[in-house]
Short mmCIF file of C-alpha atoms and ligand atoms in Angstrom, two decimals:
data_model
loop_
_atom_site.label_atom_id
_atom_site.label_comp_id
_atom_site.label_asym_id
_atom_site.label_seq_id
_atom_site.Cartn_x
_atom_site.Cartn_y
_atom_site.Cartn_z
CA MET A 70 -9.17 99.09 -41.44
CA THR A 71 -7.44 99.86 -44.69
CA PHE A 72 -3.91 99.21 -43.53
CA PRO A 73 -3.47 95.58 -44.68
CA ASP A 74 -4.83 96.50 -48.13
CA ARG A 75 -2.28 99.21 -48.44
CA VAL A 76 0.40 96.71 -47.56
CA SER A 77 -0.74 94.29 -50.21
CA ALA A 78 -1.69 96.77 -52.92
CA PRO A 79 1.69 97.19 -54.63
CA VAL A 80 2.44 93.46 -54.67
CA VAL A 81 -0.61 92.43 -56.70
CA ARG A 82 0.28 92.34 -60.37
CA GLN A 83 -2.66 93.78 -62.26
CA PRO A 84 -3.12 92.33 -65.76
CA GLY A 85 -4.41 95.70 -67.02
CA PRO A 86 -6.64 96.21 -70.06
CA ASP A 87 -3.86 96.90 -72.60
CA PRO A 88 -0.72 94.82 -72.13
CA THR A 89 1.35 97.02 -74.43
CA ALA A 90 0.63 100.05 -72.25
CA GLU A 91 2.32 98.58 -69.16
CA ARG A 92 5.91 99.65 -68.75
CA ILE A 93 8.31 96.76 -68.32
CA LEU A 94 11.03 97.74 -65.84
CA LEU A 95 14.64 96.65 -65.73
CA SER A 96 14.74 94.99 -62.31
CA PRO A 97 11.76 95.87 -60.12
CA PRO A 98 11.30 94.41 -56.63
CA ASP A 99 9.84 90.90 -56.56
CA VAL A 100 7.68 90.78 -53.43
CA GLY A 101 4.48 88.94 -52.58
CA ALA A 102 2.55 87.13 -49.90
CA LEU A 103 5.57 85.72 -48.04
CA GLU A 104 7.12 89.19 -47.63
CA GLU A 105 3.75 90.57 -46.53
CA SER A 106 3.39 87.98 -43.78
CA TYR A 107 6.96 88.46 -42.50
CA VAL A 108 6.61 92.25 -42.32
CA LEU A 109 3.19 92.07 -40.67
CA ASN A 110 4.49 89.62 -38.09
CA ALA A 111 7.41 91.90 -37.32
CA LEU A 112 5.09 94.88 -37.01
CA ARG A 113 2.78 93.01 -34.69
CA SER A 114 5.72 91.78 -32.60
CA GLY A 115 6.27 95.38 -31.47
CA TRP A 116 9.89 95.44 -32.62
CA VAL A 117 9.56 98.63 -34.65
CA ALA A 118 13.16 99.73 -34.13
CA PRO A 119 16.66 99.30 -35.53
CA ALA A 120 16.92 96.30 -33.20
CA GLY A 121 14.94 93.13 -32.72
CA PRO A 122 14.75 89.39 -33.38
CA ASP A 123 14.27 89.69 -37.16
CA LEU A 124 17.37 91.85 -37.42
CA ASP A 125 19.45 89.32 -35.46
CA ALA A 126 18.02 86.43 -37.46
CA PHE A 127 18.58 88.20 -40.79
CA GLU A 128 22.25 88.74 -39.92
CA ARG A 129 22.64 85.08 -38.96
CA GLU A 130 20.83 83.83 -42.06
CA VAL A 131 22.75 85.96 -44.57
CA ALA A 132 26.06 85.11 -42.87
CA GLN A 133 25.18 81.42 -43.03
CA ARG A 134 24.15 81.66 -46.66
CA VAL A 135 27.42 83.38 -47.57
CA GLY A 136 29.56 81.20 -45.32
CA CYS A 137 30.85 84.02 -43.11
CA SER A 138 30.96 83.98 -39.34
CA HIS A 139 29.89 87.60 -38.67
CA ALA A 140 27.51 90.13 -40.18
CA VAL A 141 26.05 93.52 -39.40
CA ALA A 142 22.86 94.69 -41.11
CA LEU A 143 22.95 98.30 -42.27
CA SER A 144 20.77 100.97 -43.84
CA SER A 145 22.53 100.58 -47.21
CA GLY A 146 25.34 98.89 -49.05
CA THR A 147 27.03 102.28 -49.31
CA ALA A 148 27.05 102.51 -45.50
CA GLY A 149 28.70 99.08 -45.40
CA LEU A 150 31.47 100.12 -47.78
CA HIS A 151 32.01 103.32 -45.79
CA LEU A 152 32.23 101.49 -42.44
CA ALA A 153 34.55 98.81 -43.83
CA LEU A 154 36.93 101.52 -45.04
CA VAL A 155 36.72 103.43 -41.74
CA ALA A 156 37.43 100.20 -39.84
CA LEU A 157 40.48 99.58 -42.04
CA GLY A 158 41.73 103.04 -41.16
CA ALA A 159 41.26 104.67 -44.58
CA GLY A 160 41.69 108.43 -44.39
CA PRO A 161 43.31 111.52 -45.92
CA GLY A 162 46.60 110.71 -47.64
CA ASP A 163 45.57 107.13 -48.41
CA VAL A 164 44.49 105.74 -51.75
CA VAL A 165 41.80 103.11 -52.41
CA VAL A 166 41.69 101.18 -55.67
CA VAL A 167 38.22 101.12 -57.28
CA PRO A 168 37.11 99.69 -60.63
CA THR A 169 36.08 102.48 -62.98
CA LEU A 170 33.13 100.35 -64.14
CA THR A 171 30.85 100.45 -61.13
CA PHE A 172 28.00 102.32 -59.52
CA ALA A 173 29.06 105.63 -57.94
CA ALA A 174 28.48 104.26 -54.41
CA THR A 175 31.78 102.35 -54.50
CA ALA A 176 33.76 105.52 -55.17
CA ASN A 177 31.61 107.74 -52.95
CA ALA A 178 32.34 105.56 -49.92
CA VAL A 179 36.07 106.15 -50.47
CA VAL A 180 35.60 109.91 -50.68
CA TYR A 181 33.59 109.95 -47.41
CA THR A 182 36.73 108.78 -45.58
CA GLY A 183 38.97 111.46 -47.08
CA ALA A 184 40.99 108.85 -48.99
CA GLU A 185 41.56 109.21 -52.72
CA PRO A 186 39.99 106.74 -55.17
CA ILE A 187 42.16 105.53 -58.05
CA PHE A 188 40.15 104.05 -60.91
CA VAL A 189 41.20 100.91 -62.75
CA ASP A 190 39.77 99.62 -66.01
CA CYS A 191 37.99 96.31 -66.54
CA GLU A 192 38.28 93.08 -68.49
CA PRO A 193 36.23 93.42 -71.70
CA ALA A 194 34.72 89.92 -71.36
CA THR A 195 33.27 90.31 -67.87
CA GLY A 196 33.39 93.98 -66.92
CA ASN A 197 35.32 93.02 -63.78
CA LEU A 198 38.62 94.52 -62.60
CA ASP A 199 41.57 94.21 -65.02
CA LEU A 200 44.11 92.36 -62.89
CA ASP A 201 47.17 93.13 -65.00
CA LEU A 202 46.47 96.81 -64.41
CA LEU A 203 45.83 96.17 -60.71
CA HIS A 204 49.16 94.37 -60.45
CA ASP A 205 51.04 97.24 -62.11
CA LEU A 206 49.24 99.87 -60.05
CA LEU A 207 49.96 98.20 -56.70
CA ARG A 208 53.63 97.90 -57.60
CA ASP A 209 53.77 101.53 -58.68
CA LEU A 210 52.05 102.76 -55.51
CA GLN A 211 54.39 100.68 -53.39
CA LEU A 212 57.44 102.15 -55.14
CA ARG A 213 56.11 105.64 -54.52
CA GLY A 214 55.45 104.86 -50.87
CA ARG A 215 51.71 105.50 -51.02
CA ARG A 216 49.57 103.76 -48.41
CA VAL A 217 46.84 101.76 -50.11
CA ALA A 218 44.04 101.43 -47.54
CA ALA A 219 42.11 98.86 -49.60
CA VAL A 220 41.28 97.41 -52.98
CA LEU A 221 37.52 97.38 -53.64
CA PRO A 222 36.75 94.83 -56.38
CA VAL A 223 33.14 94.90 -57.60
CA ASP A 224 31.23 91.75 -58.63
CA ILE A 225 29.70 93.44 -61.61
CA PHE A 226 26.06 92.56 -62.40
CA GLY A 227 26.35 89.50 -60.15
CA SER A 228 29.53 87.96 -61.62
CA CYS A 229 32.36 87.61 -59.14
CA ALA A 230 35.69 89.23 -59.85
CA ASP A 231 38.60 86.79 -60.12
CA TYR A 232 39.47 86.39 -56.44
CA GLY A 233 41.74 83.45 -57.25
CA ARG A 234 44.14 86.10 -58.57
CA ILE A 235 43.05 89.20 -56.64
CA LEU A 236 43.57 87.80 -53.13
CA PRO A 237 47.18 86.62 -53.58
CA LEU A 238 48.05 89.75 -55.52
CA CYS A 239 46.75 92.02 -52.75
CA ALA A 240 48.17 89.83 -49.99
CA GLU A 241 51.59 90.14 -51.57
CA ALA A 242 51.22 93.92 -51.61
CA GLY A 243 49.94 93.88 -48.01
CA VAL A 244 46.66 95.54 -49.03
CA PRO A 245 43.28 94.45 -47.62
CA VAL A 246 40.48 93.58 -50.01
CA VAL A 247 36.90 94.74 -49.45
CA GLU A 248 34.55 92.91 -51.79
CA ASP A 249 31.77 95.10 -53.16
CA ALA A 250 29.27 92.27 -53.60
CA ALA A 251 26.34 94.71 -53.66
CA GLU A 252 25.04 93.13 -56.86
CA ALA A 253 26.16 89.57 -56.24
CA LEU A 254 24.33 87.92 -53.33
CA GLY A 255 23.83 84.27 -54.29
CA ALA A 256 26.66 84.23 -56.84
CA VAL A 257 29.44 81.65 -56.54
CA HIS A 258 33.10 81.79 -57.55
CA ALA A 259 35.40 78.74 -57.37
CA GLY A 260 33.03 77.05 -54.94
CA ARG A 261 32.77 80.03 -52.61
CA ALA A 262 29.89 82.46 -52.22
CA ALA A 263 30.02 86.11 -53.20
CA GLY A 264 30.30 88.09 -49.99
CA SER A 265 32.92 85.75 -48.53
CA PHE A 266 36.04 87.18 -50.20
CA GLY A 267 38.54 89.58 -48.70
CA ARG A 268 38.79 91.09 -45.20
CA ALA A 269 35.16 92.18 -45.46
CA ALA A 270 32.41 92.18 -48.05
CA VAL A 271 29.29 94.22 -48.55
CA VAL A 272 25.95 93.26 -50.07
CA SER A 273 23.06 95.59 -50.90
CA PHE A 274 19.32 95.15 -50.47
CA ASN A 275 18.36 98.23 -52.46
CA GLY A 276 15.04 98.05 -54.30
CA ASN A 277 16.60 97.01 -57.62
CA LYS A 278 18.98 94.36 -56.27
CA ILE A 279 18.51 90.58 -56.39
CA ILE A 280 16.79 90.62 -53.00
CA THR A 281 15.55 93.78 -51.38
CA THR A 282 14.61 95.30 -48.04
CA SER A 283 13.48 98.36 -50.07
CA GLY A 284 16.78 99.82 -48.89
CA GLY A 285 19.50 98.21 -46.86
CA GLY A 286 22.80 96.41 -46.88
CA MET A 287 25.04 94.12 -44.88
CA LEU A 288 28.70 93.94 -44.01
CA LEU A 289 30.11 90.42 -43.78
CA SER A 290 33.43 89.18 -42.47
CA ASP A 291 35.16 86.38 -40.60
CA ASP A 292 36.95 89.05 -38.59
CA ALA A 293 34.90 89.33 -35.38
CA GLU A 294 36.76 92.44 -34.21
CA LEU A 295 36.21 94.29 -37.48
CA VAL A 296 32.48 93.49 -37.50
CA ALA A 297 32.13 94.51 -33.85
CA ARG A 298 33.82 97.82 -34.65
CA CYS A 299 31.49 98.41 -37.63
CA ARG A 300 28.45 97.57 -35.50
CA TYR A 301 29.62 100.06 -32.86
CA LEU A 302 30.28 102.77 -35.48
CA SER A 303 26.87 102.11 -37.08
CA THR A 304 25.04 102.93 -33.83
CA GLN A 305 26.56 106.40 -33.18
CA ALA A 306 29.66 104.92 -31.51
CA ARG A 307 27.84 104.58 -28.20
CA GLN A 308 29.84 103.26 -25.30
CA PRO A 309 28.18 100.33 -23.49
CA VAL A 310 26.84 102.45 -20.62
CA THR A 311 23.33 103.77 -19.99
CA HIS A 312 24.12 107.50 -20.04
CA TYR A 313 25.07 107.88 -23.75
CA GLU A 314 28.84 108.18 -23.57
CA HIS A 315 30.75 108.83 -26.81
CA THR A 316 34.50 108.89 -27.30
CA GLU A 317 34.36 108.92 -31.14
CA VAL A 318 32.14 110.21 -33.92
CA GLY A 319 29.78 107.47 -35.10
CA TYR A 320 27.09 107.03 -37.72
CA ASN A 321 23.41 106.12 -37.77
CA TYR A 322 23.61 103.24 -40.22
CA ARG A 323 21.51 100.42 -38.71
CA LEU A 324 18.78 98.59 -40.59
CA SER A 325 15.31 98.51 -39.05
CA ASN A 326 13.84 95.29 -37.69
CA LEU A 327 10.81 95.65 -40.01
CA LEU A 328 13.02 95.80 -43.09
CA ALA A 329 15.09 92.88 -41.82
CA ALA A 330 11.84 90.87 -41.71
CA LEU A 331 11.27 91.75 -45.37
CA GLY A 332 14.83 90.67 -46.07
CA ARG A 333 14.33 87.31 -44.34
CA ALA A 334 11.35 86.53 -46.58
CA GLN A 335 13.32 87.58 -49.66
CA LEU A 336 16.32 85.46 -48.61
CA ARG A 337 14.10 82.39 -48.42
CA ARG A 338 13.21 83.01 -52.07
CA LEU A 339 16.74 83.87 -53.25
CA ASP A 340 17.41 80.60 -55.08
CA GLU A 341 14.04 80.70 -56.80
CA MET A 342 14.67 84.30 -57.87
CA ILE A 343 18.15 83.49 -59.18
CA ALA A 344 16.70 80.56 -61.14
CA ARG A 345 14.12 82.86 -62.75
CA ARG A 346 16.76 85.42 -63.70
CA ARG A 347 18.96 82.64 -65.06
CA ARG A 348 16.17 81.22 -67.25
CA LEU A 349 15.57 84.71 -68.60
CA ARG A 350 19.28 85.10 -69.38
CA GLU A 351 19.25 81.75 -71.20
CA ARG A 352 16.38 82.93 -73.37
CA TYR A 353 18.28 86.12 -74.25
CA ALA A 354 21.39 84.03 -74.93
CA LYS A 355 19.46 81.79 -77.31
CA LEU A 356 17.93 84.77 -79.08
CA PHE A 357 21.26 86.56 -79.60
CA ALA A 358 23.34 83.42 -80.31
CA VAL A 359 22.51 83.72 -84.01
CA VAL A 360 23.01 87.50 -84.17
CA PRO A 361 26.46 88.48 -85.46
CA GLY A 362 28.36 91.06 -83.41
CA VAL A 363 26.36 90.54 -80.20
CA ARG A 364 27.57 88.81 -77.04
CA LEU A 365 26.37 88.58 -73.47
CA LEU A 366 28.57 90.17 -70.83
CA ALA A 367 30.25 87.51 -68.62
CA ASP A 368 28.37 84.80 -70.51
CA GLU A 369 30.87 82.14 -69.44
CA ASP A 370 30.35 82.69 -65.73
CA GLU A 371 28.22 79.81 -64.52
CA GLY A 372 28.34 81.06 -60.93
CA SER A 373 26.69 84.40 -61.69
CA ASN A 374 23.47 85.21 -59.84
CA CYS A 375 22.31 86.72 -63.18
CA TRP A 376 21.27 89.94 -61.43
CA LEU A 377 21.36 91.92 -64.67
CA THR A 378 21.80 90.58 -68.19
CA ALA A 379 23.71 92.89 -70.51
CA ILE A 380 24.48 92.48 -74.19
CA VAL A 381 27.53 94.01 -75.85
CA VAL A 382 27.07 95.06 -79.47
CA ASP A 383 29.94 95.48 -81.91
CA PRO A 384 28.34 97.99 -84.29
CA ALA A 385 30.86 97.28 -87.08
CA VAL A 386 29.74 93.64 -87.20
CA ALA A 387 26.09 93.93 -86.14
CA GLY A 388 25.30 96.92 -88.34
CA TRP A 389 23.43 98.61 -85.49
CA ARG A 390 24.21 100.15 -82.11
CA ALA A 391 23.06 99.21 -78.63
CA ARG A 392 21.40 102.63 -78.58
CA ASP A 393 19.19 101.64 -81.57
CA LEU A 394 17.78 98.62 -79.73
CA ALA A 395 17.30 100.75 -76.61
CA ASP A 396 15.28 103.27 -78.65
CA HIS A 397 13.15 100.53 -80.23
CA LEU A 398 12.37 98.87 -76.90
CA GLY A 399 11.87 102.22 -75.17
CA ALA A 400 9.19 103.17 -77.71
CA LEU A 401 7.42 99.93 -76.76
CA ARG A 402 7.63 100.89 -73.08
CA ILE A 403 10.36 98.38 -72.30
CA GLU A 404 13.10 99.76 -70.07
CA THR A 405 16.79 99.17 -70.83
CA ARG A 406 19.89 100.91 -69.47
CA PRO A 407 23.42 101.50 -70.58
CA VAL A 408 26.09 99.62 -68.63
CA TRP A 409 27.42 101.80 -65.73
CA LYS A 410 29.00 105.03 -66.92
CA PRO A 411 32.65 104.65 -65.86
CA MET A 412 33.72 106.66 -62.83
CA HIS A 413 36.62 108.34 -64.66
CA LEU A 414 34.05 109.89 -67.05
CA GLN A 415 31.93 111.27 -64.21
CA PRO A 416 32.27 115.04 -63.75
CA VAL A 417 32.44 114.59 -59.97
CA PHE A 418 35.58 112.45 -60.30
CA ALA A 419 37.15 114.41 -63.17
CA GLY A 420 40.42 115.01 -61.31
CA ALA A 421 40.94 111.42 -60.15
CA ARG A 422 43.85 109.27 -61.23
CA SER A 423 42.88 106.38 -63.54
CA LEU A 424 44.53 103.41 -65.23
CA LEU A 425 42.68 102.80 -68.45
CA THR A 426 42.66 100.52 -71.48
CA GLY A 427 39.40 101.81 -72.97
CA ALA A 428 37.49 98.63 -72.06
CA ALA A 429 35.01 100.29 -69.69
CA GLU A 430 34.38 103.13 -72.14
CA ARG A 431 33.64 100.59 -74.87
CA LEU A 432 31.24 98.68 -72.61
CA PHE A 433 29.53 101.97 -71.77
CA ALA A 434 29.19 102.78 -75.48
CA ASP A 435 28.24 99.30 -76.71
CA GLY A 436 26.56 97.63 -73.72
CA LEU A 437 22.88 97.45 -72.98
CA VAL A 438 21.19 96.04 -69.89
CA LEU A 439 17.96 94.23 -70.70
CA PRO A 440 14.94 93.66 -68.45
CA SER A 441 16.25 91.08 -65.97
CA GLY A 442 13.86 91.01 -63.03
CA SER A 443 12.62 87.83 -61.38
CA ALA A 444 9.11 89.29 -61.20
CA LEU A 445 8.85 89.43 -65.00
CA SER A 446 5.79 87.39 -66.01
CA GLU A 447 5.81 84.97 -68.93
CA ARG A 448 3.68 87.38 -70.91
CA GLU A 449 6.06 90.26 -70.21
CA THR A 450 9.05 88.10 -71.10
CA VAL A 451 7.49 87.13 -74.42
CA ARG A 452 6.75 90.79 -75.07
CA VAL A 453 10.42 91.71 -74.55
CA LEU A 454 11.69 88.81 -76.67
CA ASN A 455 9.23 89.51 -79.48
CA ALA A 456 10.02 93.21 -79.48
CA THR A 457 13.73 92.35 -79.71
CA ARG A 458 13.11 89.87 -82.54
CA GLN A 459 11.07 92.48 -84.35
CA PHE A 460 14.02 94.90 -84.08
CA LEU A 461 16.51 92.28 -85.31
CA ASN A 462 14.29 91.28 -88.24
CA GLY A 463 14.06 94.92 -89.29
CA ARG A 464 17.84 95.16 -89.66
C1 LIG B 1877 23.84 99.10 -55.39
C2 LIG B 1877 25.31 99.19 -55.31
C3 LIG B 1877 25.97 99.76 -54.21
C4 LIG B 1877 25.27 100.50 -53.13
O1 LIG B 1877 24.28 99.85 -52.47
P1 LIG B 1877 23.12 100.70 -51.75
O2 LIG B 1877 22.47 99.70 -50.89
O3 LIG B 1877 22.23 101.21 -52.84
O4 LIG B 1877 23.77 101.79 -50.98
C5 LIG B 1877 27.35 99.71 -54.16
N1 LIG B 1877 28.06 99.16 -55.14
C6 LIG B 1877 27.49 98.63 -56.23
C7 LIG B 1877 28.34 98.01 -57.27
C8 LIG B 1877 26.09 98.65 -56.37
O5 LIG B 1877 25.53 98.14 -57.47
#
């Protein structure tokens, strides 16, 4: 039987004959023997469905990790954001406040509901929501009588937004907060875990995130009623009777039991994976500490889960652009990425209202995300660091 081999094939890291020929990826999945055994056990248990004991356990374990009382596992983080907004009643005529520096999923979820996203710029130091702008915007919207269905702060690259200010600010305006913690599982802010802030929070288990189910997400909240409503909406809004009765339009957003098993194995390794990413960040920090005009994004956040490490290059001081380093590393088959392209620059959101300072545009122009994965081997890490040194020495 070839099946088990096929399961294990992608998780074996082949040394390969020519190390320089292997492409080093930004944040590939980090899976191995533990994941293999969890998924095989789930498969053999017969629970090959969007229901089962691994799914229930995964919800309990993530909720416990985050310090929330309720969770519903979903097919993606995007689905979680969508359901949270639906449960909060977001719809046509409403506005939802979204950071302009984020992945498109945050804004897409708003559009699915018929509400209008309004984009707000970020703090240059962290890339997280600019709270002076948020304050002004909420006051302005209130004066104009607009209903704000939610504020969706994003914990960018695994660094929590400043909830110590966001929560009171939004509470005063009577606006619920939905934390987009898609990138931040395992991060901590003021002693509390990412995924525990606001009325509800959403984490993602997409293939590139800190832990993965290959695709998946989870909605977390202390509000039992809200989570029950999201669970009901995620399973086609089926009434609790045997003959498939529906009084509302629902969605098919549940995670499969097999993928939940993968998630449980990954969750067990979360701290180890964060530690690996953190050590990598420290090595980048040391390398760039002596380079004028270069800083690490959110480098003062000790609670970050270090999902992605990004540098920000001031070309006037450094004498080179982020793009130059990207080209150098790219030629050596080392993947880098620009920081998220701001939503207000995206053609699809061209007509949207935005409150801007230019900070997100500058991070897009001058930022560069470096290989940050926990599966990066020591040899690969040294290859990235040496290639970067080589670039810096050539300047
Ligand atoms: C990944 C991500 C999402 C979406 O998660 P999926 O599971 O891929 O749907 C949402 N918001 C942010 C900020 C993300 O990085």
